[in-house]
Amino acid sequence: ENDLHMSRGDHIDFKSRNAIVFAEQKPVVTVGLEDVIVVDTPEALLVCSQSEAANLSKYIKEMGTGKYEHLL
């Protein structure tokens, strides 16, 4: 039984629990994942455990100082 909190776009799931998935331009398939966030955009793909979601702003700041600054 799937326990999906949120899904937007073309998302196909098999046996995942507590997944938040945003798929913009292509199908995103999740299989057997638990407590994850997946965000697929034309510029980047983010796969993050929900337990680390609160730290995303810290990681984004770290990315902004290097070659990935254009993604922010």
C-alpha positions as a Markdown table, in Angstrom:
| # | Residue | x | y | z |
|---|---|---|---|---|
| 1 | Glu | 0.0 | 0.0 | 0.0 |
| 2 | Asn | 1.4 | 3.4 | -1.0 |
| 3 | Asp | 1.5 | 6.2 | 1.5 |
| 4 | Leu | 2.3 | 9.2 | -0.7 |
| 5 | His | 2.0 | 12.6 | 0.9 |
| 6 | Met | 2.2 | 14.5 | -2.4 |
| 7 | Ser | 2.8 | 14.0 | -6.1 |
| 8 | Arg | 2.7 | 16.4 | -8.9 |
| 9 | Gly | 3.4 | 15.7 | -12.6 |
| 10 | Asp | 4.1 | 12.4 | -14.2 |
| 11 | His | 4.9 | 10.1 | -11.2 |
| 12 | Ile | 4.8 | 6.4 | -11.2 |
| 13 | Asp | 5.3 | 4.6 | -7.9 |
| 14 | Phe | 5.8 | 1.0 | -6.7 |
| 15 | Lys | 5.8 | 0.3 | -3.0 |
| 16 | Ser | 7.2 | 3.7 | -1.8 |
| 17 | Arg | 6.0 | 5.3 | 1.5 |
| 18 | Asn | 6.0 | 9.0 | 2.5 |
| 19 | Ala | 7.4 | 10.3 | -0.8 |
| 20 | Ile | 7.0 | 13.8 | -2.0 |
| 21 | Val | 7.5 | 13.9 | -5.8 |
| 22 | Phe | 7.5 | 16.8 | -8.3 |
| 23 | Ala | 8.1 | 15.9 | -11.9 |
| 24 | Glu | 8.1 | 18.7 | -14.4 |
| 25 | Gln | 9.0 | 17.4 | -17.9 |
| 26 | Lys | 9.6 | 13.6 | -17.8 |
| 27 | Pro | 8.2 | 10.7 | -15.8 |
| 28 | Val | 9.7 | 10.1 | -12.4 |
| 29 | Val | 9.5 | 6.4 | -11.2 |
| 30 | Thr | 10.0 | 5.6 | -7.6 |
| 31 | Val | 10.5 | 2.1 | -6.3 |
| 32 | Gly | 10.6 | 1.1 | -2.7 |
| 33 | Leu | 11.6 | 4.5 | -1.3 |
| 34 | Glu | 10.7 | 5.8 | 2.1 |
| 35 | Asp | 10.6 | 9.3 | 3.5 |
| 36 | Val | 12.1 | 11.0 | 0.4 |
| 37 | Ile | 11.6 | 14.2 | -1.5 |
| 38 | Val | 12.2 | 14.2 | -5.3 |
| 39 | Val | 12.1 | 17.3 | -7.3 |
| 40 | Asp | 12.9 | 17.1 | -11.1 |
| 41 | Thr | 13.3 | 20.3 | -13.0 |
| 42 | Pro | 14.9 | 21.0 | -16.4 |
| 43 | Glu | 17.9 | 22.5 | -14.5 |
| 44 | Ala | 18.5 | 19.9 | -11.8 |
| 45 | Leu | 17.3 | 16.8 | -10.0 |
| 46 | Leu | 17.0 | 16.9 | -6.2 |
| 47 | Val | 16.7 | 13.7 | -4.1 |
| 48 | Cys | 16.6 | 14.3 | -0.4 |
| 49 | Ser | 15.6 | 12.4 | 2.7 |
| 50 | Gln | 12.8 | 14.1 | 4.5 |
| 51 | Ser | 14.9 | 14.1 | 7.6 |
| 52 | Glu | 17.4 | 16.4 | 5.9 |
| 53 | Ala | 14.8 | 18.7 | 4.4 |
| 54 | Ala | 15.3 | 21.2 | 7.2 |
| 55 | Asn | 18.9 | 21.6 | 6.2 |
| 56 | Leu | 18.3 | 22.3 | 2.5 |
| 57 | Ser | 18.8 | 26.1 | 2.9 |
| 58 | Lys | 22.3 | 25.4 | 4.3 |
| 59 | Tyr | 23.2 | 23.1 | 1.4 |
| 60 | Ile | 21.8 | 25.6 | -1.1 |
| 61 | Lys | 24.1 | 28.3 | 0.4 |
| 62 | Glu | 27.1 | 26.0 | 0.0 |
| 63 | Met | 26.1 | 25.3 | -3.6 |
| 64 | Gly | 25.9 | 29.1 | -4.3 |
| 65 | Thr | 29.7 | 29.5 | -3.8 |
| 66 | Gly | 30.7 | 27.2 | -6.7 |
| 67 | Lys | 30.0 | 26.1 | -10.2 |
| 68 | Tyr | 26.3 | 25.4 | -9.3 |
| 69 | Glu | 25.5 | 29.0 | -8.5 |
| 70 | His | 23.4 | 29.3 | -11.7 |
| 71 | Leu | 21.0 | 26.7 | -10.4 |
| 72 | Leu | 19.9 | 28.9 | -7.5 |
